[in-house]
Amino acid sequence: MSQGHIQDGLEHILRLAPVVPVVIVESVAEAVPLARALVKGGLKAIEITLRTSAGLDAIRAVAAEVEGAVPGVGTVLTPAQYRQAAQAGARFAVSPGATPRLLDAAEDSGLAPLPGVATASEAMALIERDYRFAKFFPAEAAGGAPFLASIASPLPQLTFCPTGGITPDIAPSYLKLPNVICVGGSWMVKRSVIAAQDWDAVTRAAEQAAAITG
C-alpha cells in the first residue's frame, strides 16, 4: 500500500473523534469492557499501549470482540513490535519518537503509523518521507499549543495529534489550531476507575471527551 493510501486511512481514524484515549491495561480481562465503554461513549479509535505485558493480547481481544472499536498500538519502540501489533489486529501504531529504523519498519508493517516528534527538525524528517500526520509528544512539556501554532505556517504539510499532559480544560486550545486533527489523552481511563470496573463512568467521560471542540 502506498504512503498516500496509508496516510488517508490514518486521517479517517484520527477524525473519528476529537480525542484518542491512551490506554494502559493490566489484564486482558479489563480490556474488552473498557473498550466497549469507550466506544459506547463515542471514542472508537483506542490507543492500547505496550507499557504492560498485557498490551498485545488486549489489542487482539479488542480487535476480535469489540464491535465498532478501531484498536491501535501505542508506545511502539521496535520494528518487532510493529509486526506483532499488526498480527494482533491493530489498525494504527503510535510511537513516542521516530528513528529512521522505526520509520522503515512502519512503512513495511501495513499499519498506519503516527510517529512522535517534538522539534521542527523531527517534523521535517517526516515531511521528507511524505508523512502528513504526527504525534506531538510530550505536548505540554515540549511547548504546548503555542509551539504548534508557531510552526503551522512554515510547516503546513504536517498535522498533529498532541499527546502528553493534555486535560479536558486545555484540549480546546489545541483543537482550535489549524494543524491539529485530534488530541490524545488518558483522563477518561483513570487507573482507579478501571480497577473499580466502573464502566459507566468511563462511558460518561468518553461522551464528554467526544464533545470537546476547539
Short mmCIF file of C-alpha atoms in Angstrom, two decimals:
data_model
loop_
_atom_site.label_atom_id
_atom_site.label_comp_id
_atom_site.label_asym_id
_atom_site.label_seq_id
_atom_site.Cartn_x
_atom_site.Cartn_y
_atom_site.Cartn_z
CA MET A 1 0.00 0.00 0.00
CA SER A 2 1.35 3.43 -0.91
CA GLN A 3 2.23 6.01 1.72
CA GLY A 4 -0.58 8.19 0.37
CA HIS A 5 -3.21 5.50 0.93
CA ILE A 6 -1.81 4.72 4.39
CA GLN A 7 -1.98 8.40 5.35
CA ASP A 8 -5.56 8.64 4.03
CA GLY A 9 -6.50 5.67 6.21
CA LEU A 10 -4.86 7.27 9.23
CA GLU A 11 -6.71 10.52 8.61
CA HIS A 12 -10.02 8.66 8.68
CA ILE A 13 -9.11 7.08 12.02
CA LEU A 14 -7.94 10.34 13.59
CA ARG A 15 -11.12 12.13 12.51
CA LEU A 16 -13.40 9.64 14.27
CA ALA A 17 -13.39 11.78 17.44
CA PRO A 18 -11.54 14.82 18.82
CA VAL A 19 -9.80 12.66 21.42
CA VAL A 20 -7.91 9.37 21.14
CA PRO A 21 -7.86 7.63 24.54
CA VAL A 22 -4.40 6.40 25.56
CA VAL A 23 -4.98 3.18 27.48
CA ILE A 24 -2.71 1.20 29.79
CA VAL A 25 -4.25 -2.18 30.63
CA GLU A 26 -3.06 -4.51 33.36
CA SER A 27 -5.03 -7.53 32.10
CA VAL A 28 -6.84 -8.74 29.02
CA ALA A 29 -9.98 -9.24 31.11
CA GLU A 30 -10.37 -5.49 31.63
CA ALA A 31 -9.52 -4.53 28.05
CA VAL A 32 -12.77 -5.64 26.39
CA PRO A 33 -15.27 -3.98 28.76
CA LEU A 34 -13.09 -0.87 28.85
CA ALA A 35 -13.04 -0.66 25.05
CA ARG A 36 -16.80 -1.26 24.88
CA ALA A 37 -17.36 1.60 27.34
CA LEU A 38 -15.16 3.94 25.28
CA VAL A 39 -16.90 3.03 22.03
CA LYS A 40 -20.30 3.49 23.66
CA GLY A 41 -19.21 6.98 24.66
CA GLY A 42 -18.15 7.85 21.12
CA LEU A 43 -14.40 7.17 21.22
CA LYS A 44 -13.83 4.42 18.66
CA ALA A 45 -10.10 4.83 17.97
CA ILE A 46 -8.31 3.47 21.04
CA GLU A 47 -4.55 3.52 21.56
CA ILE A 48 -3.63 0.48 23.67
CA THR A 49 -0.06 0.92 24.83
CA LEU A 50 2.65 -1.70 25.15
CA ARG A 51 3.65 -0.42 28.58
CA THR A 52 2.44 -3.66 30.18
CA SER A 53 2.79 -7.30 29.18
CA ALA A 54 -0.96 -7.44 28.52
CA GLY A 55 -0.83 -4.91 25.69
CA LEU A 56 -0.65 -7.19 22.64
CA ASP A 57 -3.21 -9.67 23.95
CA ALA A 58 -5.50 -6.74 24.82
CA ILE A 59 -5.28 -5.46 21.24
CA ARG A 60 -6.05 -8.94 19.95
CA ALA A 61 -9.11 -9.25 22.21
CA VAL A 62 -10.47 -5.79 21.39
CA ALA A 63 -10.00 -6.36 17.66
CA ALA A 64 -11.90 -9.64 17.86
CA GLU A 65 -14.62 -8.85 20.37
CA VAL A 66 -15.48 -5.12 20.43
CA GLU A 67 -17.78 -4.05 17.63
CA GLY A 68 -17.02 -0.56 16.36
CA ALA A 69 -13.62 -0.31 18.01
CA VAL A 70 -10.58 0.74 15.99
CA PRO A 71 -7.70 -0.58 18.09
CA GLY A 72 -4.29 0.97 17.80
CA VAL A 73 -0.99 0.17 19.43
CA GLY A 74 0.95 2.71 21.46
CA THR A 75 4.48 3.07 22.82
CA VAL A 76 5.91 1.25 19.78
CA LEU A 77 9.70 1.29 20.13
CA THR A 78 10.97 -1.53 17.90
CA PRO A 79 10.36 -2.99 14.43
CA ALA A 80 9.34 -6.27 16.05
CA GLN A 81 6.54 -4.52 17.93
CA TYR A 82 5.16 -3.19 14.64
CA ARG A 83 4.97 -6.73 13.27
CA GLN A 84 3.46 -8.16 16.45
CA ALA A 85 0.82 -5.43 16.69
CA ALA A 86 -0.19 -5.87 13.05
CA GLN A 87 -0.63 -9.59 13.64
CA ALA A 88 -2.70 -8.84 16.76
CA GLY A 89 -5.15 -6.74 14.75
CA ALA A 90 -4.02 -3.18 15.43
CA ARG A 91 -5.12 -0.67 12.81
CA PHE A 92 -2.72 2.15 13.65
CA ALA A 93 0.55 2.48 15.54
CA VAL A 94 1.79 5.32 17.74
CA SER A 95 5.38 5.84 18.84
CA PRO A 96 6.85 8.46 21.19
CA GLY A 97 9.60 9.30 18.70
CA ALA A 98 10.71 8.49 15.18
CA THR A 99 14.07 6.89 14.46
CA PRO A 100 14.97 6.04 10.84
CA ARG A 101 14.94 2.32 11.69
CA LEU A 102 11.49 2.56 13.22
CA LEU A 103 10.13 4.57 10.28
CA ASP A 104 11.48 1.96 7.85
CA ALA A 105 9.68 -0.74 9.81
CA ALA A 106 6.49 1.30 9.91
CA GLU A 107 6.40 1.57 6.14
CA ASP A 108 6.72 -2.21 5.81
CA SER A 109 4.19 -3.11 8.51
CA GLY A 110 0.90 -2.28 6.82
CA LEU A 111 -0.18 -0.32 9.90
CA ALA A 112 -1.00 3.38 9.75
CA PRO A 113 1.93 4.96 11.64
CA LEU A 114 1.68 8.01 13.89
CA PRO A 115 5.28 8.72 14.90
CA GLY A 116 6.15 11.22 17.57
CA VAL A 117 8.04 14.50 17.12
CA ALA A 118 8.97 17.31 19.48
CA THR A 119 11.02 19.65 17.27
CA ALA A 120 10.82 21.33 13.87
CA SER A 121 13.72 19.22 12.58
CA GLU A 122 11.96 15.99 13.55
CA ALA A 123 8.82 17.23 11.82
CA MET A 124 10.83 18.00 8.66
CA ALA A 125 12.23 14.46 8.68
CA LEU A 126 8.69 13.11 8.50
CA ILE A 127 7.75 15.55 5.74
CA GLU A 128 10.70 14.23 3.73
CA ARG A 129 9.08 10.79 3.92
CA ASP A 130 5.70 12.16 2.79
CA TYR A 131 4.04 11.89 6.17
CA ARG A 132 1.03 14.15 6.73
CA PHE A 133 0.32 13.27 10.37
CA ALA A 134 2.43 13.04 13.50
CA LYS A 135 2.08 12.77 17.24
CA PHE A 136 3.38 15.84 19.09
CA PHE A 137 4.89 14.45 22.28
CA PRO A 138 5.31 15.29 25.10
CA ALA A 139 2.94 18.07 24.12
CA GLU A 140 2.78 20.25 27.22
CA ALA A 141 6.44 19.76 28.15
CA ALA A 142 7.60 20.41 24.57
CA GLY A 143 5.97 23.81 24.15
CA GLY A 144 2.26 23.07 24.04
CA ALA A 145 -0.23 24.77 21.78
CA PRO A 146 1.99 27.87 21.29
CA PHE A 147 4.69 25.70 19.72
CA LEU A 148 2.28 24.07 17.29
CA ALA A 149 0.78 27.45 16.41
CA SER A 150 4.26 28.80 15.65
CA ILE A 151 5.13 26.03 13.17
CA ALA A 152 1.77 25.92 11.39
CA SER A 153 2.85 28.46 8.78
CA PRO A 154 6.40 27.23 7.99
CA LEU A 155 5.44 23.53 8.12
CA PRO A 156 1.90 23.34 6.73
CA GLN A 157 2.44 19.82 5.36
CA LEU A 158 2.12 18.20 8.79
CA THR A 159 -0.93 17.89 11.05
CA PHE A 160 -0.62 16.77 14.65
CA CYS A 161 -2.21 14.70 17.39
CA PRO A 162 -0.74 16.27 20.55
CA THR A 163 -0.36 13.87 23.46
CA GLY A 164 1.23 14.26 26.87
CA GLY A 165 -0.21 16.32 29.69
CA ILE A 166 -3.47 17.03 27.83
CA THR A 167 -6.52 17.62 30.03
CA PRO A 168 -10.15 18.39 29.18
CA ASP A 169 -9.54 22.03 30.12
CA ILE A 170 -6.63 22.60 27.75
CA ALA A 171 -7.69 20.29 24.91
CA PRO A 172 -9.72 23.07 23.19
CA SER A 173 -6.61 25.27 22.94
CA TYR A 174 -5.06 22.56 20.77
CA LEU A 175 -8.17 21.59 18.81
CA LYS A 176 -8.72 25.16 17.60
CA LEU A 177 -5.35 25.14 15.80
CA PRO A 178 -5.37 24.56 12.02
CA ASN A 179 -2.61 21.93 12.26
CA VAL A 180 -4.25 19.78 14.97
CA ILE A 181 -6.60 16.95 13.96
CA CYS A 182 -7.24 15.49 17.43
CA VAL A 183 -5.55 15.09 20.80
CA GLY A 184 -4.52 12.07 22.82
CA GLY A 185 -5.33 11.75 26.50
CA SER A 186 -5.85 9.34 29.36
CA TRP A 187 -8.11 11.30 31.71
CA MET A 188 -11.16 9.22 30.76
CA VAL A 189 -9.39 5.93 31.57
CA LYS A 190 -8.02 6.57 35.04
CA ARG A 191 -6.48 3.55 36.76
CA SER A 192 -8.76 3.86 39.79
CA VAL A 193 -11.90 3.81 37.63
CA ILE A 194 -10.68 0.80 35.66
CA ALA A 195 -9.74 -1.06 38.84
CA ALA A 196 -13.25 -0.42 40.16
CA GLN A 197 -14.69 -1.65 36.85
CA ASP A 198 -16.87 1.44 36.72
CA TRP A 199 -17.55 1.20 33.01
CA ASP A 200 -20.46 3.66 33.17
CA ALA A 201 -18.04 6.30 34.46
CA VAL A 202 -15.72 5.56 31.54
CA THR A 203 -18.61 5.96 29.10
CA ARG A 204 -19.63 9.29 30.65
CA ALA A 205 -16.06 10.57 30.48
CA ALA A 206 -15.79 9.37 26.88
CA GLU A 207 -19.02 11.19 25.97
CA GLN A 208 -17.65 14.40 27.42
CA ALA A 209 -14.36 13.95 25.57
CA ALA A 210 -16.13 13.24 22.29
CA ALA A 211 -17.98 16.55 22.65
CA ILE A 212 -14.88 18.72 23.09
CA THR A 213 -14.36 21.32 20.37
CA GLY A 214 -11.74 23.93 19.66
#
